[in-house]
PDB file of C-alpha atoms and ligand atoms in Angstrom:
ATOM      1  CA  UNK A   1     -61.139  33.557 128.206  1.00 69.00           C
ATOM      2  CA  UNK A   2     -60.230  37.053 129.171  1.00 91.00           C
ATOM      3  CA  UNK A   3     -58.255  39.114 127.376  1.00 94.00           C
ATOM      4  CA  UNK A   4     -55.528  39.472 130.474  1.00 95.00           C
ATOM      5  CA  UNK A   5     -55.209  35.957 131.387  1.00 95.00           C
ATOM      6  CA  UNK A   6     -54.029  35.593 127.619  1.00 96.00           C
ATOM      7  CA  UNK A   7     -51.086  37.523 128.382  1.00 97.00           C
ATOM      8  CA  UNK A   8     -47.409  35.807 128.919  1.00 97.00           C
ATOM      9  CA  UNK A   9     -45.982  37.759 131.659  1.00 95.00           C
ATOM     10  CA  UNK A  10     -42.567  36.439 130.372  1.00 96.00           C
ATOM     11  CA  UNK A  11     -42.777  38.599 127.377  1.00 96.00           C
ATOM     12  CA  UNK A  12     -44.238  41.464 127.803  1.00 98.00           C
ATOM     13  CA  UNK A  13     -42.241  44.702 126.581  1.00 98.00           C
ATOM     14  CA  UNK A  14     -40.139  46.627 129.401  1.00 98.00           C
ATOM     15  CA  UNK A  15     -41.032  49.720 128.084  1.00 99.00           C
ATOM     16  CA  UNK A  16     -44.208  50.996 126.649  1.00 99.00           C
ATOM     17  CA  UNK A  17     -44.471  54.455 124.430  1.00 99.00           C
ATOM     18  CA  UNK A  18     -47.912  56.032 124.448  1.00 99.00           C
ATOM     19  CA  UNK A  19     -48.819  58.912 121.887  1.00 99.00           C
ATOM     20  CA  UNK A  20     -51.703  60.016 123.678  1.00 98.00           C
ATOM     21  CA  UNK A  21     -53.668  61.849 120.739  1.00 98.00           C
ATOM     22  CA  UNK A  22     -57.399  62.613 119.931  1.00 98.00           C
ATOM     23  CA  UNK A  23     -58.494  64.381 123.030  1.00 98.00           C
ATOM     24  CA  UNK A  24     -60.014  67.715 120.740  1.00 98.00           C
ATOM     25  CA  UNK A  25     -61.607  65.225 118.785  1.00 98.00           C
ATOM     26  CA  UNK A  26     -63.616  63.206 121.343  1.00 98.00           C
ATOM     27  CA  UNK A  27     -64.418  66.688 123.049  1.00 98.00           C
ATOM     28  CA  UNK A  28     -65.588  68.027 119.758  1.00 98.00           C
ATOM     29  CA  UNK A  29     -67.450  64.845 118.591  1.00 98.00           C
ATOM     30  CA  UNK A  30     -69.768  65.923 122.313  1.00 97.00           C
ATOM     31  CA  UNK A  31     -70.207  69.563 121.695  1.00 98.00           C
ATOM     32  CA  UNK A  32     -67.289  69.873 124.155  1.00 98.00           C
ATOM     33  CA  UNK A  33     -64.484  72.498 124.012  1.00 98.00           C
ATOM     34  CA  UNK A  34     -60.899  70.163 123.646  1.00 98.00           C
ATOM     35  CA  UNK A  35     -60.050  70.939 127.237  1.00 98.00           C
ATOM     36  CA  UNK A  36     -62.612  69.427 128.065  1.00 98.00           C
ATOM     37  CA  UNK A  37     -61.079  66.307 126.181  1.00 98.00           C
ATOM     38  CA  UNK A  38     -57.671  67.205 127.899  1.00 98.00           C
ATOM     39  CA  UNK A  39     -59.383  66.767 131.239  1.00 98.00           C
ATOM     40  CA  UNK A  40     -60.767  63.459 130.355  1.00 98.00           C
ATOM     41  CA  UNK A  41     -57.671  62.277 129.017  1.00 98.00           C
ATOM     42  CA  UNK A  42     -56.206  62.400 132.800  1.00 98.00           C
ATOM     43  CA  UNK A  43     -58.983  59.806 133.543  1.00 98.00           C
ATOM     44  CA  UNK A  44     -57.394  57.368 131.140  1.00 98.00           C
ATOM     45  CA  UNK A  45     -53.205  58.499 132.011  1.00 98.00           C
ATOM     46  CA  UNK A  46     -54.551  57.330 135.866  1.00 98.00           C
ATOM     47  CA  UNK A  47     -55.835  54.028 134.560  1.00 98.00           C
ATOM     48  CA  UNK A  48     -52.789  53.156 131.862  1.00 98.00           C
ATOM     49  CA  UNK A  49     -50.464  53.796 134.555  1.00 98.00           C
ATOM     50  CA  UNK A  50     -52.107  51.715 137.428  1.00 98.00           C
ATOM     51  CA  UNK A  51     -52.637  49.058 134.197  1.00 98.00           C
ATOM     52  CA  UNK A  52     -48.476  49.006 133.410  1.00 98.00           C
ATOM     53  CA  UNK A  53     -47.573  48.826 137.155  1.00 98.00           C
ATOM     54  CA  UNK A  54     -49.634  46.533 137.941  1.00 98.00           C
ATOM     55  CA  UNK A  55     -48.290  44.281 134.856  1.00 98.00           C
ATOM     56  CA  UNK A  56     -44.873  45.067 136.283  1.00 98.00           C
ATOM     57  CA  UNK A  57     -43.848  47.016 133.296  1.00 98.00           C
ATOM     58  CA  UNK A  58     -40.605  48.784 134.030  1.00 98.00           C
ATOM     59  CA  UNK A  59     -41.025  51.931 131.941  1.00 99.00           C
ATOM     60  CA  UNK A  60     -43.754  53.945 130.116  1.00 99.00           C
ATOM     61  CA  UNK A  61     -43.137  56.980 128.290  1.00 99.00           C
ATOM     62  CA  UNK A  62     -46.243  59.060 127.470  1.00 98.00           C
ATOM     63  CA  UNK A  63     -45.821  62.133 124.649  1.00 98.00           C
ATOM     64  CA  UNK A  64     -48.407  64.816 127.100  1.00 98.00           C
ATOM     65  CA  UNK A  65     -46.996  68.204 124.783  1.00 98.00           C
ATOM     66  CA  UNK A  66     -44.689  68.307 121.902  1.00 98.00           C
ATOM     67  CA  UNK A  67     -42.626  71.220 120.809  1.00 98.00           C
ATOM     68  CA  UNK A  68     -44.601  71.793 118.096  1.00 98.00           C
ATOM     69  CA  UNK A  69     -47.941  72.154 120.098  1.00 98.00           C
ATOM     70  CA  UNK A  70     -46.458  75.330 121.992  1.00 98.00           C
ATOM     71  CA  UNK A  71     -48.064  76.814 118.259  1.00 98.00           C
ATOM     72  CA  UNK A  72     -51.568  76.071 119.211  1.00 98.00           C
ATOM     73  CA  UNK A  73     -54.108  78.696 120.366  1.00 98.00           C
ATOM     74  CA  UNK A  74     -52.957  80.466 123.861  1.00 98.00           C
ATOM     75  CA  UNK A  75     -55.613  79.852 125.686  1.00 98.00           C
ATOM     76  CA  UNK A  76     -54.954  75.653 125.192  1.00 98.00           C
ATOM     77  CA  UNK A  77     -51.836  76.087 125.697  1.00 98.00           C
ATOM     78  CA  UNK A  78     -52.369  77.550 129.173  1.00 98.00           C
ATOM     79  CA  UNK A  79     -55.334  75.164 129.858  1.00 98.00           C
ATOM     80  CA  UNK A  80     -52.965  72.169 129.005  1.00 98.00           C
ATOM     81  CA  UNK A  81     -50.207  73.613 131.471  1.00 98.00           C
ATOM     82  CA  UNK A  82     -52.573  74.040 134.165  1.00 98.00           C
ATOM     83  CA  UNK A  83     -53.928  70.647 133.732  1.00 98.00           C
ATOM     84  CA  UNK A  84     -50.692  69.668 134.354  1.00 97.00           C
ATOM     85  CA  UNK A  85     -49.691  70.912 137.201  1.00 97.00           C
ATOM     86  CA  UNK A  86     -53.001  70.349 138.992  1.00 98.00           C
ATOM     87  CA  UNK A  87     -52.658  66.946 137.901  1.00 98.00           C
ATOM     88  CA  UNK A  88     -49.185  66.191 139.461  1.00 97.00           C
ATOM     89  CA  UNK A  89     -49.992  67.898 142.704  1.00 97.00           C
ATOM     90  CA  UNK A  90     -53.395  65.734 142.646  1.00 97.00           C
ATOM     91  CA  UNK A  91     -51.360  62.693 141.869  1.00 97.00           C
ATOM     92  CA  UNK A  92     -48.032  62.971 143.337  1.00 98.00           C
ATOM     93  CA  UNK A  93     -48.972  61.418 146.815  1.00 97.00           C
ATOM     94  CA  UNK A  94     -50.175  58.107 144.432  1.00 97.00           C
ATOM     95  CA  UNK A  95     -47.551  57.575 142.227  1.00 98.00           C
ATOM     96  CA  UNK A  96     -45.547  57.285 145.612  1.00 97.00           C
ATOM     97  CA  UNK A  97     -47.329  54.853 147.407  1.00 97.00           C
ATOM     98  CA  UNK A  98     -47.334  52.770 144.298  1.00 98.00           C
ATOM     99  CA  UNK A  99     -43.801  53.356 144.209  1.00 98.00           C
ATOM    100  CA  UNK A 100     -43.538  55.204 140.746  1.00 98.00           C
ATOM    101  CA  UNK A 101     -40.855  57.313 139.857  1.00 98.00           C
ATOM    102  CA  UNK A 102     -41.592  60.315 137.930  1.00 98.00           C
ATOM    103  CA  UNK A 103     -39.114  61.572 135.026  1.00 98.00           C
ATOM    104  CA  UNK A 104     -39.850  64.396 132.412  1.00 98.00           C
ATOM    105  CA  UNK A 105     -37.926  64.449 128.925  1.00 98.00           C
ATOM    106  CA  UNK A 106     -38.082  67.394 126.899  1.00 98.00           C
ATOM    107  CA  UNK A 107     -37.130  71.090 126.893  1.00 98.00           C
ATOM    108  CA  UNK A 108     -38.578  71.649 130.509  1.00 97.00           C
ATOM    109  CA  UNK A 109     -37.049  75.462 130.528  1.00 98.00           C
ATOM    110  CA  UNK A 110     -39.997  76.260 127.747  1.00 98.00           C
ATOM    111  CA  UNK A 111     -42.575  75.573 130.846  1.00 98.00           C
ATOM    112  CA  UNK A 112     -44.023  78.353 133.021  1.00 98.00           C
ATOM    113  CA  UNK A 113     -42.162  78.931 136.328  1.00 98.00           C
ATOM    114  CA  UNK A 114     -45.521  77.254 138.107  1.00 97.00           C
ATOM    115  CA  UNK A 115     -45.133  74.157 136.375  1.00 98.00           C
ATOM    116  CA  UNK A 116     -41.548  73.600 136.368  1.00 98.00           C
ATOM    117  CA  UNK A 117     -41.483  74.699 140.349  1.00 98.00           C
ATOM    118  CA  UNK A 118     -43.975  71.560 140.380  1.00 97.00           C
ATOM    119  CA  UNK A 119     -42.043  69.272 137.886  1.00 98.00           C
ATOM    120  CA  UNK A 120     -39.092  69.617 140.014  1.00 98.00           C
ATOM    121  CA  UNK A 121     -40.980  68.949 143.523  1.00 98.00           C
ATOM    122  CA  UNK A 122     -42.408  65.489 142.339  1.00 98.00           C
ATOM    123  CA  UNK A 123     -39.216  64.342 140.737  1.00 98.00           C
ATOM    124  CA  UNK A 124     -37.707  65.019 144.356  1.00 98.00           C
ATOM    125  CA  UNK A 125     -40.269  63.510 146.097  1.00 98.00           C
ATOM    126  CA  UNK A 126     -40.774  59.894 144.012  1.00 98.00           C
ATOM    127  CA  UNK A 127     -36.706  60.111 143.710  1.00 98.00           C
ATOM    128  CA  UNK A 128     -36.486  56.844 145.466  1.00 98.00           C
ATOM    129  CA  UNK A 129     -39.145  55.111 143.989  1.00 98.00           C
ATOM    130  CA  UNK A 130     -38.268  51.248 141.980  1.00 98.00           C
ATOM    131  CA  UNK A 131     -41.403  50.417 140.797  1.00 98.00           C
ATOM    132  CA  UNK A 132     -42.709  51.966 137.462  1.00 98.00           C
ATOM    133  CA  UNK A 133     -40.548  54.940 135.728  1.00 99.00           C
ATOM    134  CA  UNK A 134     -43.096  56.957 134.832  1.00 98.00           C
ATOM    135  CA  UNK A 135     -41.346  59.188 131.920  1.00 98.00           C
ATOM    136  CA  UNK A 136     -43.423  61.893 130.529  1.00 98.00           C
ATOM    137  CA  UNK A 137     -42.512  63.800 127.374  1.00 98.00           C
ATOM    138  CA  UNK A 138     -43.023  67.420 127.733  1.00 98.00           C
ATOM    139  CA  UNK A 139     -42.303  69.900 125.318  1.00 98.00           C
ATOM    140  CA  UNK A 140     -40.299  67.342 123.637  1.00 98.00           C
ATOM    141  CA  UNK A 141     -39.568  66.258 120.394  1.00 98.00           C
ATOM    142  CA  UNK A 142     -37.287  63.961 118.870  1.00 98.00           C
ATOM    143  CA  UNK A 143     -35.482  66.658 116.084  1.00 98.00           C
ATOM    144  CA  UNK A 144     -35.144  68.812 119.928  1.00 98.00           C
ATOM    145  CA  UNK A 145     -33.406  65.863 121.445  1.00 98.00           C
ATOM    146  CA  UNK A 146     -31.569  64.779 118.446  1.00 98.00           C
ATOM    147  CA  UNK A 147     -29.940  68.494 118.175  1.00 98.00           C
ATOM    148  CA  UNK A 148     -28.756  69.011 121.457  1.00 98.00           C
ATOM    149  CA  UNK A 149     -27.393  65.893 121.631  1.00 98.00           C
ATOM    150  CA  UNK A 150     -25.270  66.834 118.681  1.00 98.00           C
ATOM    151  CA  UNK A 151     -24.399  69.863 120.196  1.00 98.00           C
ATOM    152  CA  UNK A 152     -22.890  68.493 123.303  1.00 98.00           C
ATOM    153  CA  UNK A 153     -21.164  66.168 121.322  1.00 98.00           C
ATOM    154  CA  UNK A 154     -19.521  69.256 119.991  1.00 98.00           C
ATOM    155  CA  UNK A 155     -18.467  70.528 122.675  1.00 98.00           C
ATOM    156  CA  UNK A 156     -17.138  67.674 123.956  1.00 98.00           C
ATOM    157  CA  UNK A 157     -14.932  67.025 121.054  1.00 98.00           C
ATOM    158  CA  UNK A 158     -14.128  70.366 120.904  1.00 98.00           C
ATOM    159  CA  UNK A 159     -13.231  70.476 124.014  1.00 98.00           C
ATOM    160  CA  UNK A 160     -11.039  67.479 123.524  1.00 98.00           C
ATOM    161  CA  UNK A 161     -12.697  65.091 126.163  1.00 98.00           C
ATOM    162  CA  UNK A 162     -13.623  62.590 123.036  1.00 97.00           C
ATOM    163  CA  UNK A 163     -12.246  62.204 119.834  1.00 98.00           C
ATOM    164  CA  UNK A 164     -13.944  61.969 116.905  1.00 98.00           C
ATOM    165  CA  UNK A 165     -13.170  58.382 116.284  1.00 97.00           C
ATOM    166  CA  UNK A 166     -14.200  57.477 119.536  1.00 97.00           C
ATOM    167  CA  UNK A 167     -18.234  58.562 118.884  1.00 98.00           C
ATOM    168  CA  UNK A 168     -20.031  55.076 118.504  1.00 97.00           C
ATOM    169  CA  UNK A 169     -23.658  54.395 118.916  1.00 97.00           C
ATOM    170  CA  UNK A 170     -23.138  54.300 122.490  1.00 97.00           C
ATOM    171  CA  UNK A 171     -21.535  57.549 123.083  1.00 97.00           C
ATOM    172  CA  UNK A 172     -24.833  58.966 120.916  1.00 97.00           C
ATOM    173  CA  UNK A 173     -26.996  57.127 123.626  1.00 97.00           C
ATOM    174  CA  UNK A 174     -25.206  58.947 126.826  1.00 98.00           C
ATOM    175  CA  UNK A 175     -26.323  61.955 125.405  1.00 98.00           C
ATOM    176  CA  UNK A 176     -29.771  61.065 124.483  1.00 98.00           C
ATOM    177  CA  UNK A 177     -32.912  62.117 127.150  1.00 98.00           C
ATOM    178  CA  UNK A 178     -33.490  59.085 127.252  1.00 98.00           C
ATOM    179  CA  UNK A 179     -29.947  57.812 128.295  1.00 98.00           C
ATOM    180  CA  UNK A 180     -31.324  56.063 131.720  1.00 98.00           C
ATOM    181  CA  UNK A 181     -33.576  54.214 130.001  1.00 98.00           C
ATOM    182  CA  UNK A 182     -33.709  51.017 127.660  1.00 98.00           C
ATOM    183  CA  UNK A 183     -35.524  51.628 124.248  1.00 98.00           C
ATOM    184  CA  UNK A 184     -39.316  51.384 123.987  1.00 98.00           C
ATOM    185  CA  UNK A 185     -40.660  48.138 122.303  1.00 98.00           C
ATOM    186  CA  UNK A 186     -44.012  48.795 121.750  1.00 98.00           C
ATOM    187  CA  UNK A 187     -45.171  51.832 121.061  1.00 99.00           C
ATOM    188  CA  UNK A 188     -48.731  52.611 120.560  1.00 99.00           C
ATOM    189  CA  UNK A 189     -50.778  55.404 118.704  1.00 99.00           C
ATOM    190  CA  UNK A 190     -54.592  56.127 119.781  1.00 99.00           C
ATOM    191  CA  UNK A 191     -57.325  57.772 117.660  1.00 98.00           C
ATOM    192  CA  UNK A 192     -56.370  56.677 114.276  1.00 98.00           C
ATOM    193  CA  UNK A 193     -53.305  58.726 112.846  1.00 98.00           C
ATOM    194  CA  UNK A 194     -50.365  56.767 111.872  1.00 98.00           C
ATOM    195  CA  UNK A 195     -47.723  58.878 112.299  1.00 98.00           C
ATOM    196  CA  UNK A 196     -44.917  59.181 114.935  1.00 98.00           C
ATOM    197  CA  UNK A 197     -45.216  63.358 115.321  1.00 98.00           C
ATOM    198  CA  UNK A 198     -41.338  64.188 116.213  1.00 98.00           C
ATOM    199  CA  UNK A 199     -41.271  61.094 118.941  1.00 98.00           C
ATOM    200  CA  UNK A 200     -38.727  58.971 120.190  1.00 98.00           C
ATOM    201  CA  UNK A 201     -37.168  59.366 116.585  1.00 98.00           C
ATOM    202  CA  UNK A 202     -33.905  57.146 117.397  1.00 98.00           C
ATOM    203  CA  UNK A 203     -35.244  54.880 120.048  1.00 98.00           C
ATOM    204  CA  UNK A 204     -38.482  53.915 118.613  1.00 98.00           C
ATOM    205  CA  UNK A 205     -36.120  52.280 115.297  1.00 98.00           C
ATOM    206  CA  UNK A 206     -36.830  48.709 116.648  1.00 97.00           C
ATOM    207  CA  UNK A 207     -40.420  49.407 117.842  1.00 98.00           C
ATOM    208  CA  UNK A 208     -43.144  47.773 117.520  1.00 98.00           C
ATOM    209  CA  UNK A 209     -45.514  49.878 116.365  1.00 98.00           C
ATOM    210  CA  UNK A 210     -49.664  49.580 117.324  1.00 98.00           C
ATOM    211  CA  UNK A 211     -52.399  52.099 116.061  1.00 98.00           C
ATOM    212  CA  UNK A 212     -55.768  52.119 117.546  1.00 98.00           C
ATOM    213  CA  UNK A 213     -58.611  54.371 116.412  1.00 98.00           C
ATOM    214  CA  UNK A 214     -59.985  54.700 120.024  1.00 98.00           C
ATOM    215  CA  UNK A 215     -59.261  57.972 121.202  1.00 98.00           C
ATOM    216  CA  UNK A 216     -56.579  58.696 124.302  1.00 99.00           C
ATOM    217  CA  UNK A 217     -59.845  59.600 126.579  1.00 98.00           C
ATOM    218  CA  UNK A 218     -61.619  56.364 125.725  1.00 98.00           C
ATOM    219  CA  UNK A 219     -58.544  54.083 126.199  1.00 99.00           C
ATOM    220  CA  UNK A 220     -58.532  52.045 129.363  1.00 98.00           C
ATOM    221  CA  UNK A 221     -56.506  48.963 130.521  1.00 98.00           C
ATOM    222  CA  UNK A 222     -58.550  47.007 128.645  1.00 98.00           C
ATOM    223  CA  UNK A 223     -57.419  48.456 125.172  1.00 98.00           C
ATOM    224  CA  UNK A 224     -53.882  48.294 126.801  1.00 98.00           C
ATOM    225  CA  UNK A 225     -54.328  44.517 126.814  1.00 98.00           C
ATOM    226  CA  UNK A 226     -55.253  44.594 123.226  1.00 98.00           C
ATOM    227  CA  UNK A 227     -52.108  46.371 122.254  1.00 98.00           C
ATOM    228  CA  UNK A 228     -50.097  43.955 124.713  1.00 98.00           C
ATOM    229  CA  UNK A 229     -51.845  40.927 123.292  1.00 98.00           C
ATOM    230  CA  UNK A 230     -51.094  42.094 119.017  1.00 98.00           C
ATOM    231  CA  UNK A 231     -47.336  42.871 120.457  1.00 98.00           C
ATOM    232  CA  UNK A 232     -47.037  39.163 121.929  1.00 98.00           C
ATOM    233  CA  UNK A 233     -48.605  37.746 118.212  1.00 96.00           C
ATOM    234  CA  UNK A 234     -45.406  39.601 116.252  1.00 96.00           C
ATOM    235  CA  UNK A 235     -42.007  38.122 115.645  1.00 95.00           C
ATOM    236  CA  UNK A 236     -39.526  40.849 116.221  1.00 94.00           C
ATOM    237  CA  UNK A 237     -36.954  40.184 113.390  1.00 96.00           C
ATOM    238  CA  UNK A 238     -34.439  42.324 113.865  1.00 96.00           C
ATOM    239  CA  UNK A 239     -33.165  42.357 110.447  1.00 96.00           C
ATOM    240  CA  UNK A 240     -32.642  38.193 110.554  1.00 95.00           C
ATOM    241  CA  UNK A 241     -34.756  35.886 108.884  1.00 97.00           C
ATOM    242  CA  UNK A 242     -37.860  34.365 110.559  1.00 96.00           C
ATOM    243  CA  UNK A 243     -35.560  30.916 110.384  1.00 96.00           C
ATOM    244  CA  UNK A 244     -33.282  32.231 111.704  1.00 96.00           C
ATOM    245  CA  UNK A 245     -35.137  34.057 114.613  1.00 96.00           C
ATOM    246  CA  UNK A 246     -37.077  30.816 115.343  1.00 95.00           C
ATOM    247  CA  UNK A 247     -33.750  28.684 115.338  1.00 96.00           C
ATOM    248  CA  UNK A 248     -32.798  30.836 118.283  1.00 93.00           C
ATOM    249  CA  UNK A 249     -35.573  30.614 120.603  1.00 87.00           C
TER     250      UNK A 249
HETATM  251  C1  IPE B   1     -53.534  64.891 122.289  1.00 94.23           C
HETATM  252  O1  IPE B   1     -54.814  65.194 121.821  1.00 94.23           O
HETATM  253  C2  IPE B   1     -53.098  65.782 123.432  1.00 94.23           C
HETATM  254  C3  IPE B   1     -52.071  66.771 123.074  1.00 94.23           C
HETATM  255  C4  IPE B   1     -51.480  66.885 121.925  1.00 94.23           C
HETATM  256  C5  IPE B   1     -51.702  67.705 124.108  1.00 94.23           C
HETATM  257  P1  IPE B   1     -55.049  66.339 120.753  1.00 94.23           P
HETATM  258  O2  IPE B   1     -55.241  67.620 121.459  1.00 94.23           O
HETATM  259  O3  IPE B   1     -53.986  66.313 119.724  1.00 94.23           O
HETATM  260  O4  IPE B   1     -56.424  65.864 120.106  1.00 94.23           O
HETATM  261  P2  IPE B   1     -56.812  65.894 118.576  1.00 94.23           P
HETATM  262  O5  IPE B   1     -55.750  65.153 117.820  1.00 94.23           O
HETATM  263  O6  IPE B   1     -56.898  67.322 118.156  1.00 94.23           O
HETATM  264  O7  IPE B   1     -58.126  65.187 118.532  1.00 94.23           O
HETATM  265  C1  IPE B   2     -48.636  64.416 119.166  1.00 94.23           C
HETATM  266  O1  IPE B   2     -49.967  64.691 118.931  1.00 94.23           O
HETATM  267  C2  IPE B   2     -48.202  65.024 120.457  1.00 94.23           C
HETATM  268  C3  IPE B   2     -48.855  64.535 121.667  1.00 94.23           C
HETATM  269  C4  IPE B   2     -49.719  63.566 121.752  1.00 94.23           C
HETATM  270  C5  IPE B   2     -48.466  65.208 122.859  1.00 94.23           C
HETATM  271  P1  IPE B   2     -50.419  65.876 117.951  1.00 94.23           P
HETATM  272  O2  IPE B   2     -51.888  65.803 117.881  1.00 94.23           O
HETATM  273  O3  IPE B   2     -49.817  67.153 118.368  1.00 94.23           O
HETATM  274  O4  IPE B   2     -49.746  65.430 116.579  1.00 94.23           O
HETATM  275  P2  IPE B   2     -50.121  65.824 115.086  1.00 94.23           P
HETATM  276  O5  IPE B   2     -50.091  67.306 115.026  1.00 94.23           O
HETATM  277  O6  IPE B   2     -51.493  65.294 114.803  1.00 94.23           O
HETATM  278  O7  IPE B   2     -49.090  65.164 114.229  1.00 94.23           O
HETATM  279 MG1   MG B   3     -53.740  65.321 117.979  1.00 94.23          MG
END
């Protein structure tokens, strides 16, 4: 049987998470230089994202640049941003027909002008799209998020809009990036490091969490149904027993 028609549409996670990691790697491991891996890796972002809405998945966050890969070498750096934009004005006209809506999290004001000038054209454009929220994480990380989401707190307190009794899990959410959007279940790792790397921090604390070795240009919907298939074999306990979680079902 294949591996797709094993999959219970009924339970699949609403949200995917996608560290996207081990493009210099697969480059390297070809005598490549690791744009050329970052290149590639738009190959498999295309294919993931057709995979999810074609599954009906209702949101996928992928982790493209993190705060703390602004430190790496200029000339990746710039590579990686012009990737980026040449990607969204390649893909834009896609995502729209297929009735994605594009969202960015992270500190977009860290981007060149040229990028953000593009961010902010194909937000506008997929604006009224239902399908798939496509949520891309750029120059985000989850200490970033966590901060100025303290901060505003702050300020509102401060400025006597909420008291301090009043701040509740909820009122932590509203100010959270990712305040639109329902936490991640599954979120999944490629090219063999098990780590999280400053991502999602509070919303992944339910998560399910899969690690492949395959590397982010290799993976294809295929490896997506792997992931999807491992998440449906888990019981998600919550903190209850496994009695107790299979009285309930
Ligand atoms: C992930 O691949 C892409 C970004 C972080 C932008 P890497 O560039 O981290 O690839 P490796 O981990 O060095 O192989
Ligand atoms: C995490 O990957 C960030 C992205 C995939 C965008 P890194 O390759 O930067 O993470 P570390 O440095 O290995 O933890
Ligand atoms: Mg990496």
């Amino acid at each position: 049987m294949d591996i797709l028609s094993q999959i219970e549409k009924a339970t699949l996670p609403k949200h995917i998470a996608i560290i996207m990691d081990g493009n210099g790697r697969w480059a390297k491991e070809q005598g490549m230089d690791r744009l050329f891996g970052h290149y590639h890796g738009v190959e498999s972002v295309r294919d993931i994202v057709e995979g999810c809405a074609e599954l009906e998945i209702g949101y996928l966050t992928l982790y493209a640049f993190s705060t703390e890969n602004w430190d790496r070498p200029q000339y990746e750096v710039i590579g990686l941003m012009e990737l980026l934009v040449k990607t969204i004005r390649g893909e834009v006209e896609s995502l729209n027909k297929n009735n994605i809506r594009l969202h960015v999290i992270g500190d977009v004001n860290m981007l060149p002008d040229y990028a953000q000038k593009e961010l902010a054209e194909a937000l506008q454009i997929t604006k009224q799209n239902t399908g798939l929220q496509l949520i891309m994480a750029l120059s985000y990380s989850g200490r970033w998020e966590l901060l100025n989401a303290v901060k505003s707190i702050a300020h509102e307190v401060k400025s006597g809009r909420i008291e301090v009794e009043e701040i509740d899990q909820d009122t932590l959410q509203k100010f959270l990036t990712t305040s639109e959007f329902p936490d991640p279940e599954l979120m999944i790792r490629t090219s063999g490091e098990y780590r999280i790397s400053n991502f999602l921090l509070y919303q992944l604390a339910y998560a399910e969490l899969y690690f492949t070795q395959v590397r982010w240009p290799d993976f294809r919907k295929q490896n997506l149904y792997e992931a999807l298939l491992d998440y449906q074999n888990r019981e998600r306990r919550f903190g209850k027993t496994g009695e107790q979680v299979k009285a309930s079902l």
